[in-house]
């Protein structure tokens, strides 16, 4: 009996003690209402235990919920504040400024229905949810960390963050209503399981997914135009998409760095693509596919592989051969000079990026710069001119000389006499002749007899000469007349239009 009584007495004592502690804990979790006329959070004369009650209650503690429901004053936090929760009612018309302080809200979270919350560079964090159905939240220049979900809705709701929003809880959701104004600059996904967006959203600075975290897009669109995407974890686009335009696609040399303007047939063509939203798995090397085409109809799919797990730089190559083309056989084939076009199309957002280079017979590679390089443009221009010249040659007559009329009225050529004038020998010549005579060397006279010279002119010569004359001087009557005068005087024929 003693043992039974002792056990029962102990049980009663245990229950009484346990109830006391529970009562004590619940008593410490209280609501505190702002009702003062001052501006300091830390002043007890500004807090009440009841709505519109007498002030002088304690400042909200780590287990309390700070509630702003009446008045429209400006409140400043100048210390490190830790509360169980923070709530702005729809009737609140004042402002809460963090100033030089910081704010931590526990599992009750932060609820904004009206008024204005300005954080500045201070740190804001909560282990609960952030819910905003009205009012304005701005000036979040520091870090806003939450373990729960974030929901921003309401027609007049404004949320603006120029700092970093960090999701570091378990399963979290980020939702911004279509009628609300919500903008994130930087977002870091550090959740232990996954963070999912529940609406179309935008990131303008840096989107980072930490190791072990998953960022799920679901059926929505994340606009990341101009943003940087760094993924050490996993990005699951689902049926949604990340719209990201900062893509760079080049046809390069073997280093995958320098843009290449041209390749000789038989060389290997290299490709480099920088596409941050294709780094889906931050723990493995991802792959993408590009399409490489020639003007002769050859089209090949080339797989590019990421250089490491997180680089978002994809490289690959394809061989070329001088042979009649066959599509989809893994080799670029051409028996004449062609232009290479490499195109990447994002399967999620359908955005494309491309580059071109020349594939020529018997040429050496040339490195270009810019969108394709000056060397590439010059080479393509030369190739175009060569093709135009070949086309003109195939359709034009064998001779490109103009059709001219030759006057054959004078067909005989009169002989022309050529004489050398006689002259009196100089003293030097007389002395030389006397010396030659002294040694018995026979001498010839210094004068030459006239000799007739007849210049032979063929019909082919006349045609070719007139062709050139008309090509050079047609339409210039003065020069054509002078040329014809000389032709007639020397050869006995003229050229007429």
Short mmCIF file of C-alpha atoms in Angstrom, two decimals:
data_model
loop_
_atom_site.label_atom_id
_atom_site.label_comp_id
_atom_site.label_asym_id
_atom_site.label_seq_id
_atom_site.Cartn_x
_atom_site.Cartn_y
_atom_site.Cartn_z
CA UNK A 1 0.00 0.00 0.00
CA UNK A 2 2.80 2.35 0.82
CA UNK A 3 4.40 1.84 -2.57
CA UNK A 4 1.15 2.42 -4.44
CA UNK A 5 0.39 5.55 -2.40
CA UNK A 6 3.90 6.81 -3.01
CA UNK A 7 3.64 6.30 -6.80
CA UNK A 8 0.26 7.99 -6.92
CA UNK A 9 1.53 10.90 -4.85
CA UNK A 10 4.53 11.23 -7.18
CA UNK A 11 2.27 11.25 -10.21
CA UNK A 12 0.16 14.00 -8.77
CA UNK A 13 3.22 16.08 -8.01
CA UNK A 14 4.57 15.52 -11.53
CA UNK A 15 1.32 16.62 -13.13
CA UNK A 16 1.14 19.70 -10.98
CA UNK A 17 4.72 20.68 -11.82
CA UNK A 18 4.27 20.03 -15.54
CA UNK A 19 1.07 22.09 -15.61
CA UNK A 20 2.82 24.93 -13.85
CA UNK A 21 5.56 25.11 -16.47
CA UNK A 22 3.08 24.92 -19.32
CA UNK A 23 1.07 27.73 -17.81
CA UNK A 24 4.22 29.75 -17.29
CA UNK A 25 5.36 29.25 -20.92
CA UNK A 26 1.98 30.21 -22.33
CA UNK A 27 1.86 33.23 -20.10
CA UNK A 28 5.10 34.49 -21.62
CA UNK A 29 3.73 34.29 -25.19
CA UNK A 30 1.69 37.48 -25.28
CA UNK A 31 0.43 40.03 -27.78
CA UNK A 32 1.79 43.53 -27.59
CA UNK A 33 -0.04 46.41 -29.30
CA UNK A 34 1.53 49.63 -30.41
CA UNK A 35 -0.43 52.48 -28.85
CA UNK A 36 2.05 55.19 -27.97
CA UNK A 37 2.76 58.55 -29.48
CA UNK A 38 6.53 58.22 -29.46
CA UNK A 39 8.78 56.76 -32.17
CA UNK A 40 11.06 54.32 -30.28
CA UNK A 41 10.35 50.59 -30.39
CA UNK A 42 12.40 50.07 -27.23
CA UNK A 43 10.24 52.47 -25.10
CA UNK A 44 7.67 50.65 -22.85
CA UNK A 45 5.41 53.69 -22.81
CA UNK A 46 4.51 52.94 -26.42
CA UNK A 47 3.20 49.39 -25.83
CA UNK A 48 -0.07 48.03 -24.51
CA UNK A 49 -1.29 44.57 -23.55
CA UNK A 50 -4.69 45.22 -25.17
CA UNK A 51 -5.90 46.87 -28.37
CA UNK A 52 -6.29 50.59 -27.59
CA UNK A 53 -5.43 49.75 -23.97
CA UNK A 54 -3.30 51.62 -21.51
CA UNK A 55 0.35 51.85 -22.43
CA UNK A 56 3.25 50.92 -20.22
CA UNK A 57 3.31 47.19 -20.92
CA UNK A 58 6.58 45.44 -21.58
CA UNK A 59 8.33 45.71 -24.95
CA UNK A 60 7.52 42.65 -27.16
CA UNK A 61 9.87 39.76 -26.36
CA UNK A 62 11.10 36.69 -28.21
CA UNK A 63 7.79 34.85 -27.75
CA UNK A 64 5.47 37.81 -28.24
CA UNK A 65 3.67 39.07 -31.31
CA UNK A 66 4.11 42.76 -32.04
CA UNK A 67 0.88 44.14 -33.53
CA UNK A 68 0.36 47.47 -35.25
CA UNK A 69 -3.38 48.01 -35.64
CA UNK A 70 -4.10 51.65 -34.84
CA UNK A 71 -2.37 54.99 -35.01
CA UNK A 72 -0.25 56.20 -37.89
CA UNK A 73 3.05 57.15 -36.34
CA UNK A 74 6.56 56.37 -37.52
CA UNK A 75 8.33 53.76 -35.41
CA UNK A 76 12.09 53.18 -35.43
CA UNK A 77 14.06 50.12 -34.32
CA UNK A 78 17.53 50.98 -33.05
CA UNK A 79 18.50 47.60 -31.61
CA UNK A 80 18.51 43.90 -32.41
CA UNK A 81 14.84 42.96 -31.99
CA UNK A 82 13.61 39.36 -31.63
CA UNK A 83 9.88 38.68 -31.46
CA UNK A 84 7.61 35.70 -31.95
CA UNK A 85 5.83 37.44 -34.82
CA UNK A 86 5.11 40.80 -36.46
CA UNK A 87 1.71 41.88 -37.76
CA UNK A 88 0.47 45.02 -39.54
CA UNK A 89 -3.33 45.20 -39.76
CA UNK A 90 -5.09 46.68 -42.76
CA UNK A 91 -5.99 49.71 -40.63
CA UNK A 92 -2.37 50.51 -39.83
CA UNK A 93 -1.24 53.63 -41.70
CA UNK A 94 2.13 54.26 -40.08
CA UNK A 95 5.69 53.16 -40.88
CA UNK A 96 8.21 50.85 -39.24
CA UNK A 97 11.85 51.73 -39.92
CA UNK A 98 14.65 49.37 -38.97
CA UNK A 99 17.28 52.09 -38.95
CA UNK A 100 20.42 50.81 -37.24
CA UNK A 101 18.71 47.74 -35.80
CA UNK A 102 17.70 44.29 -37.06
CA UNK A 103 14.56 42.17 -36.85
CA UNK A 104 13.96 38.47 -36.24
CA UNK A 105 10.41 37.07 -36.17
CA UNK A 106 9.82 33.53 -34.93
CA UNK A 107 7.44 30.87 -36.16
CA UNK A 108 4.44 33.19 -36.13
CA UNK A 109 6.09 34.92 -39.07
CA UNK A 110 5.52 38.34 -40.59
CA UNK A 111 2.13 39.52 -41.84
CA UNK A 112 1.74 42.86 -43.65
CA UNK A 113 -1.81 44.07 -44.38
CA UNK A 114 -1.22 47.83 -44.44
CA UNK A 115 1.26 50.55 -43.59
CA UNK A 116 4.89 50.72 -44.66
CA UNK A 117 7.87 48.58 -43.69
CA UNK A 118 11.33 49.98 -44.55
CA UNK A 119 14.31 47.74 -43.80
CA UNK A 120 17.26 49.61 -45.28
CA UNK A 121 20.52 47.70 -44.97
CA UNK A 122 19.41 45.86 -41.82
CA UNK A 123 19.03 42.08 -41.67
CA UNK A 124 15.47 40.72 -41.56
CA UNK A 125 14.66 37.06 -40.89
CA UNK A 126 11.81 34.81 -39.84
CA UNK A 127 11.38 31.13 -39.15
CA UNK A 128 7.74 31.40 -40.22
CA UNK A 129 5.95 32.61 -43.32
CA UNK A 130 5.97 36.07 -44.88
CA UNK A 131 2.48 37.08 -45.97
CA UNK A 132 1.65 40.42 -47.53
CA UNK A 133 -1.88 41.32 -48.63
CA UNK A 134 -1.49 45.08 -48.67
CA UNK A 135 0.76 47.95 -47.70
CA UNK A 136 4.30 48.58 -48.87
CA UNK A 137 7.58 46.79 -48.15
CA UNK A 138 10.61 48.56 -49.57
CA UNK A 139 14.24 49.34 -48.99
CA UNK A 140 15.25 45.69 -48.41
CA UNK A 141 18.89 46.35 -49.24
CA UNK A 142 20.35 43.71 -46.96
CA UNK A 143 19.45 40.04 -46.48
CA UNK A 144 15.89 38.84 -45.98
CA UNK A 145 15.97 35.22 -44.78
CA UNK A 146 12.90 33.06 -44.23
CA UNK A 147 12.34 29.43 -43.38
CA UNK A 148 8.69 29.46 -44.39
CA UNK A 149 6.96 30.46 -47.60
CA UNK A 150 6.42 33.89 -49.09
CA UNK A 151 3.11 35.14 -50.46
CA UNK A 152 2.59 38.62 -51.91
CA UNK A 153 -0.95 39.35 -53.10
CA UNK A 154 -3.40 42.24 -53.28
CA UNK A 155 -4.12 44.89 -55.87
CA UNK A 156 -2.26 47.69 -54.08
CA UNK A 157 0.53 45.61 -52.58
CA UNK A 158 4.13 46.70 -53.22
CA UNK A 159 7.18 44.59 -52.37
CA UNK A 160 10.62 45.73 -53.48
CA UNK A 161 13.92 44.07 -52.60
CA UNK A 162 17.30 45.30 -53.84
CA UNK A 163 19.18 42.97 -51.52
CA UNK A 164 19.06 39.16 -51.32
CA UNK A 165 16.06 36.99 -50.43
CA UNK A 166 17.22 33.68 -48.94
CA UNK A 167 15.00 30.58 -48.71
CA UNK A 168 16.60 28.34 -46.07
CA UNK A 169 13.73 26.20 -44.75
CA UNK A 170 12.33 22.87 -45.81
CA UNK A 171 9.64 22.77 -48.47
CA UNK A 172 8.95 26.40 -49.38
CA UNK A 173 6.83 28.25 -51.91
CA UNK A 174 7.19 31.72 -53.39
CA UNK A 175 4.03 33.29 -54.77
CA UNK A 176 3.46 36.77 -56.19
CA UNK A 177 -0.08 37.63 -57.25
CA UNK A 178 -0.76 38.93 -60.72
CA UNK A 179 -2.12 42.22 -59.35
CA UNK A 180 0.68 42.75 -56.83
CA UNK A 181 3.96 44.49 -57.51
CA UNK A 182 6.76 42.22 -56.38
CA UNK A 183 10.39 42.35 -57.49
CA UNK A 184 13.46 40.38 -56.39
CA UNK A 185 16.99 41.43 -57.25
CA UNK A 186 18.94 38.50 -55.81
CA UNK A 187 17.54 35.13 -54.70
CA UNK A 188 19.41 32.32 -52.97
CA UNK A 189 17.83 28.86 -52.70
CA UNK A 190 19.27 27.21 -49.58
CA UNK A 191 16.31 25.02 -48.58
CA UNK A 192 17.00 21.50 -47.40
CA UNK A 193 14.38 20.01 -49.71
CA UNK A 194 12.94 22.30 -52.41
CA UNK A 195 11.68 25.77 -53.13
CA UNK A 196 8.89 26.09 -55.70
CA UNK A 197 7.54 29.21 -57.32
CA UNK A 198 3.75 29.42 -57.31
CA UNK A 199 3.46 32.17 -59.93
CA UNK A 200 5.37 33.95 -62.68
CA UNK A 201 8.27 35.83 -61.11
CA UNK A 202 11.42 37.75 -61.97
CA UNK A 203 15.02 37.91 -60.76
CA UNK A 204 17.18 40.79 -61.97
CA UNK A 205 20.50 40.21 -60.19
CA UNK A 206 21.77 36.76 -59.17
CA UNK A 207 19.85 33.49 -58.83
CA UNK A 208 21.89 31.00 -56.83
CA UNK A 209 20.94 27.42 -55.93
CA UNK A 210 23.12 26.05 -53.14
CA UNK A 211 24.49 22.53 -52.86
CA UNK A 212 21.79 20.04 -51.87
CA UNK A 213 18.93 22.41 -52.71
CA UNK A 214 16.33 22.11 -55.46
CA UNK A 215 14.63 24.99 -57.22
CA UNK A 216 11.40 23.98 -58.99
CA UNK A 217 9.78 26.16 -61.67
CA UNK A 218 6.63 24.04 -62.03
CA UNK A 219 4.34 25.42 -64.73
CA UNK A 220 5.44 29.03 -64.41
CA UNK A 221 8.01 31.36 -65.96
CA UNK A 222 10.97 32.81 -64.11
CA UNK A 223 12.21 35.86 -65.97
CA UNK A 224 15.98 36.13 -65.50
CA UNK A 225 16.73 38.60 -68.28
CA UNK A 226 20.11 40.17 -67.59
CA UNK A 227 20.57 38.06 -64.44
CA UNK A 228 23.34 35.60 -63.55
CA UNK A 229 22.40 32.02 -62.73
CA UNK A 230 24.71 30.00 -60.45
CA UNK A 231 23.65 26.43 -59.75
CA UNK A 232 25.37 24.12 -57.30
CA UNK A 233 22.22 22.08 -56.68
CA UNK A 234 19.33 21.17 -58.98
CA UNK A 235 17.02 23.25 -61.15
CA UNK A 236 13.80 21.50 -62.18
CA UNK A 237 12.04 23.45 -64.91
CA UNK A 238 9.13 21.02 -65.23
CA UNK A 239 6.79 22.35 -67.89
CA UNK A 240 7.74 25.93 -67.02
CA UNK A 241 10.80 27.83 -68.12
CA UNK A 242 13.58 30.18 -67.14
CA UNK A 243 13.69 33.05 -69.62
CA UNK A 244 17.35 34.02 -69.85
CA UNK A 245 18.81 35.93 -72.81
CA UNK A 246 22.47 36.23 -71.80
CA UNK A 247 23.60 33.50 -74.25
CA UNK A 248 26.86 33.46 -76.21
CA UNK A 249 27.37 31.03 -79.09
CA UNK A 250 30.61 31.02 -81.14
CA UNK A 251 32.31 28.86 -83.73
CA UNK A 252 35.82 28.70 -82.27
CA UNK A 253 39.28 27.28 -82.60
CA UNK A 254 40.49 24.27 -80.64
CA UNK A 255 40.85 26.31 -77.44
CA UNK A 256 37.09 27.07 -77.47
CA UNK A 257 37.97 30.70 -76.69
CA UNK A 258 38.85 32.54 -79.93
CA UNK A 259 36.12 33.01 -82.47
CA UNK A 260 37.04 31.48 -85.82
CA UNK A 261 36.11 33.05 -89.14
CA UNK A 262 36.90 30.16 -91.46
CA UNK A 263 38.07 26.54 -91.80
CA UNK A 264 39.56 24.55 -94.69
CA UNK A 265 37.62 21.48 -95.76
CA UNK A 266 39.06 18.54 -93.85
CA UNK A 267 39.61 20.47 -90.62
CA UNK A 268 37.71 20.04 -87.35
CA UNK A 269 35.16 22.74 -86.49
CA UNK A 270 34.76 23.65 -82.80
CA UNK A 271 31.80 25.19 -80.95
CA UNK A 272 31.43 26.96 -77.59
CA UNK A 273 28.12 27.89 -75.94
CA UNK A 274 27.66 29.84 -72.71
CA UNK A 275 24.12 29.30 -71.41
CA UNK A 276 23.58 29.59 -67.66
CA UNK A 277 20.03 28.26 -67.55
CA UNK A 278 21.22 25.00 -69.16
CA UNK A 279 23.31 24.19 -66.06
CA UNK A 280 20.40 22.17 -64.67
CA UNK A 281 22.34 19.73 -62.51
CA UNK A 282 24.99 21.45 -60.41
CA UNK A 283 26.53 18.11 -59.42
CA UNK A 284 27.18 16.73 -62.93
CA UNK A 285 28.21 17.90 -66.40
CA UNK A 286 25.11 18.71 -68.44
CA UNK A 287 24.84 18.41 -72.23
CA UNK A 288 23.02 20.37 -74.91
CA UNK A 289 22.49 19.84 -78.63
CA UNK A 290 23.08 22.33 -81.45
CA UNK A 291 22.30 22.16 -85.17
CA UNK A 292 25.12 22.71 -87.68
CA UNK A 293 24.18 23.30 -91.33
CA UNK A 294 25.83 23.98 -94.68
CA UNK A 295 24.34 25.72 -97.70
CA UNK A 296 24.46 22.46 -99.66
CA UNK A 297 21.81 20.88 -97.44
CA UNK A 298 24.06 18.98 -95.03
CA UNK A 299 22.64 19.23 -91.48
CA UNK A 300 24.20 17.64 -88.39
CA UNK A 301 23.24 17.52 -84.68
CA UNK A 302 26.28 18.14 -82.46
CA UNK A 303 26.29 17.42 -78.71
CA UNK A 304 28.09 19.92 -76.49
CA UNK A 305 29.19 18.96 -72.97
CA UNK A 306 29.62 21.26 -69.99
CA UNK A 307 33.27 21.84 -69.10
CA UNK A 308 32.59 21.11 -65.41
CA UNK A 309 29.61 20.65 -63.07
CA UNK A 310 28.81 24.35 -62.68
CA UNK A 311 30.54 26.27 -65.50
CA UNK A 312 27.50 26.64 -67.82
CA UNK A 313 30.02 26.55 -70.71
CA UNK A 314 29.36 23.82 -73.27
CA UNK A 315 31.88 22.73 -75.92
CA UNK A 316 32.04 20.24 -78.78
CA UNK A 317 33.29 19.70 -82.33
CA UNK A 318 32.61 18.03 -85.68
CA UNK A 319 34.88 16.82 -88.49
CA UNK A 320 34.62 18.04 -92.09
CA UNK A 321 35.27 16.19 -95.35
CA UNK A 322 35.53 17.13 -99.03
CA UNK A 323 32.87 14.87 -100.49
CA UNK A 324 29.31 15.05 -101.73
CA UNK A 325 27.14 15.76 -98.67
CA UNK A 326 25.05 13.24 -96.76
CA UNK A 327 22.96 14.66 -93.91
CA UNK A 328 22.95 13.33 -90.32
CA UNK A 329 26.03 11.14 -90.58
CA UNK A 330 28.18 12.95 -88.02
CA UNK A 331 30.43 14.74 -90.52
CA UNK A 332 30.10 18.05 -92.34
CA UNK A 333 30.59 17.24 -96.01
CA UNK A 334 31.12 19.61 -98.94
CA UNK A 335 32.72 19.41 -102.38
CA UNK A 336 32.64 23.20 -102.83
CA UNK A 337 33.12 26.15 -100.50
CA UNK A 338 30.16 26.67 -98.15
CA UNK A 339 29.07 28.73 -95.12
CA UNK A 340 28.73 26.96 -91.76
CA UNK A 341 25.75 27.99 -89.60
CA UNK A 342 25.61 26.74 -85.99
CA UNK A 343 22.36 27.32 -84.07
CA UNK A 344 21.34 26.64 -80.48
CA UNK A 345 17.63 26.63 -79.56
CA UNK A 346 16.59 26.57 -75.90
CA UNK A 347 14.02 23.79 -75.59
CA UNK A 348 12.24 25.56 -72.73
CA UNK A 349 11.92 29.19 -73.83
CA UNK A 350 12.58 28.68 -77.59
CA UNK A 351 15.20 31.46 -77.65
CA UNK A 352 17.91 30.95 -80.29
CA UNK A 353 21.53 31.97 -80.76
CA UNK A 354 23.77 31.30 -83.75
CA UNK A 355 27.12 31.97 -85.39
CA UNK A 356 28.57 31.46 -88.89
CA UNK A 357 31.96 30.68 -90.40
CA UNK A 358 33.37 29.80 -93.83
CA UNK A 359 34.22 26.29 -94.96
CA UNK A 360 36.49 26.67 -98.00
CA UNK A 361 38.53 24.44 -100.26
CA UNK A 362 42.30 24.85 -99.93
CA UNK A 363 42.23 27.66 -97.34
CA UNK A 364 43.80 28.17 -93.93
CA UNK A 365 41.88 29.03 -90.75
CA UNK A 366 41.44 32.72 -89.96
CA UNK A 367 40.59 34.10 -86.54
CA UNK A 368 37.93 36.82 -86.39
CA UNK A 369 36.47 39.11 -83.76
CA UNK A 370 33.09 40.65 -82.91
CA UNK A 371 29.85 38.96 -83.83
CA UNK A 372 31.68 37.03 -86.50
CA UNK A 373 34.92 38.90 -87.08
CA UNK A 374 36.27 41.16 -89.82
CA UNK A 375 38.22 38.25 -91.28
CA UNK A 376 35.04 36.20 -91.58
CA UNK A 377 33.19 39.00 -93.35
CA UNK A 378 36.05 39.51 -95.82
CA UNK A 379 36.27 35.80 -96.51
CA UNK A 380 32.52 35.49 -97.04
CA UNK A 381 32.60 38.52 -99.35
CA UNK A 382 35.41 36.98 -101.38
CA UNK A 383 33.51 33.70 -101.54
CA UNK A 384 30.37 35.50 -102.69
CA UNK A 385 32.27 37.36 -105.40
CA UNK A 386 33.91 34.14 -106.58
CA UNK A 387 30.49 32.46 -106.86
CA UNK A 388 29.07 35.45 -108.74
CA UNK A 389 32.03 35.42 -111.12
CA UNK A 390 31.58 31.70 -111.73
CA UNK A 391 27.89 32.19 -112.44
CA UNK A 392 28.58 35.02 -114.88
CA UNK A 393 31.28 33.00 -116.60
CA UNK A 394 28.94 30.07 -117.14
CA UNK A 395 26.24 32.27 -118.71
CA UNK A 396 28.40 34.81 -120.61
CA UNK A 397 30.01 34.39 -124.14
CA UNK A 398 33.62 33.23 -124.31
CA UNK A 399 34.94 36.72 -125.15
CA UNK A 400 34.09 39.78 -123.10
CA UNK A 401 35.43 42.20 -125.73
CA UNK A 402 32.80 44.58 -127.19
CA UNK A 403 31.50 44.01 -130.68
CA UNK A 404 33.24 46.48 -133.00
CA UNK A 405 33.17 47.26 -136.69
CA UNK A 406 36.51 47.21 -138.54
CA UNK A 407 37.01 49.33 -141.64
CA UNK A 408 38.71 47.13 -144.20
CA UNK A 409 38.72 49.79 -146.93
CA UNK A 410 42.50 49.99 -147.02
CA UNK A 411 44.05 46.55 -147.21
CA UNK A 412 47.46 47.25 -148.77
CA UNK A 413 50.40 48.48 -146.78
CA UNK A 414 52.92 50.72 -148.58
CA UNK A 415 56.59 49.99 -147.91
CA UNK A 416 58.32 52.43 -145.60
CA UNK A 417 61.94 53.43 -146.04
CA UNK A 418 64.16 53.71 -143.03
CA UNK A 419 67.45 55.64 -143.44
CA UNK A 420 70.16 56.70 -141.05
CA UNK A 421 71.46 60.20 -141.61
CA UNK A 422 75.14 60.58 -142.55
CA UNK A 423 77.35 62.65 -140.33
CA UNK A 424 80.94 63.95 -140.32
CA UNK A 425 83.24 61.68 -138.25
CA UNK A 426 84.54 63.21 -135.05
CA UNK A 427 88.26 63.60 -134.29
CA UNK A 428 88.05 60.60 -131.92
CA UNK A 429 86.54 58.45 -134.68
CA UNK A 430 89.22 59.64 -137.19
CA UNK A 431 92.01 58.69 -134.77
CA UNK A 432 90.43 55.29 -134.19
CA UNK A 433 90.09 54.63 -137.92
CA UNK A 434 93.71 55.64 -138.59
CA UNK A 435 94.91 53.26 -135.87
CA UNK A 436 92.82 50.42 -137.30
CA UNK A 437 94.23 51.09 -140.76
CA UNK A 438 97.76 51.06 -139.26
CA UNK A 439 97.20 47.47 -138.14
CA UNK A 440 95.48 46.45 -141.41
CA UNK A 441 91.99 46.04 -140.06
CA UNK A 442 89.38 46.48 -142.85
CA UNK A 443 86.98 49.38 -142.35
CA UNK A 444 83.31 49.91 -143.27
CA UNK A 445 81.72 53.21 -144.17
CA UNK A 446 79.79 55.05 -141.46
CA UNK A 447 76.74 55.60 -143.67
CA UNK A 448 74.06 52.95 -144.34
CA UNK A 449 72.20 52.39 -147.54
CA UNK A 450 68.42 52.88 -147.38
CA UNK A 451 66.49 49.61 -146.81
CA UNK A 452 62.80 49.18 -147.36
CA UNK A 453 60.78 47.68 -144.43
CA UNK A 454 57.29 46.21 -144.94
CA UNK A 455 55.22 45.54 -141.80
CA UNK A 456 52.87 42.56 -142.11
CA UNK A 457 49.31 43.04 -140.72
CA UNK A 458 46.94 40.07 -140.29
CA UNK A 459 43.16 40.18 -140.02
CA UNK A 460 43.31 38.75 -136.50
CA UNK A 461 45.65 41.59 -135.49
CA UNK A 462 43.15 44.14 -136.81
CA UNK A 463 40.24 42.56 -134.89
CA UNK A 464 42.15 42.34 -131.61
CA UNK A 465 43.52 45.88 -131.94
CA UNK A 466 40.12 47.39 -132.67
CA UNK A 467 38.57 45.44 -129.81
CA UNK A 468 40.99 46.99 -127.34
CA UNK A 469 40.72 50.47 -128.87
CA UNK A 470 36.93 50.45 -128.62
CA UNK A 471 37.00 49.08 -125.07
CA UNK A 472 39.32 51.88 -123.97
CA UNK A 473 38.13 54.86 -126.03
CA UNK A 474 34.53 54.17 -127.07
CA UNK A 475 32.49 57.32 -126.47
CA UNK A 476 35.62 59.53 -126.44
CA UNK A 477 35.59 60.90 -129.97
CA UNK A 478 38.70 63.05 -129.58
CA UNK A 479 40.96 60.21 -128.39
CA UNK A 480 39.43 57.74 -130.83
CA UNK A 481 40.23 60.11 -133.71
CA UNK A 482 43.85 60.50 -132.66
CA UNK A 483 44.28 56.73 -132.31
CA UNK A 484 42.72 56.08 -135.73
CA UNK A 485 45.07 58.65 -137.30
CA UNK A 486 48.08 56.74 -136.00
CA UNK A 487 46.64 53.36 -136.98
CA UNK A 488 45.95 54.49 -140.51
CA UNK A 489 49.38 56.12 -140.88
CA UNK A 490 51.27 53.08 -139.64
CA UNK A 491 49.12 50.05 -140.44
CA UNK A 492 46.66 51.31 -143.00
CA UNK A 493 43.37 50.65 -141.18
CA UNK A 494 41.04 52.40 -138.71
CA UNK A 495 38.49 51.32 -136.08
CA UNK A 496 34.89 52.53 -136.19
CA UNK A 497 32.01 52.30 -133.69
#
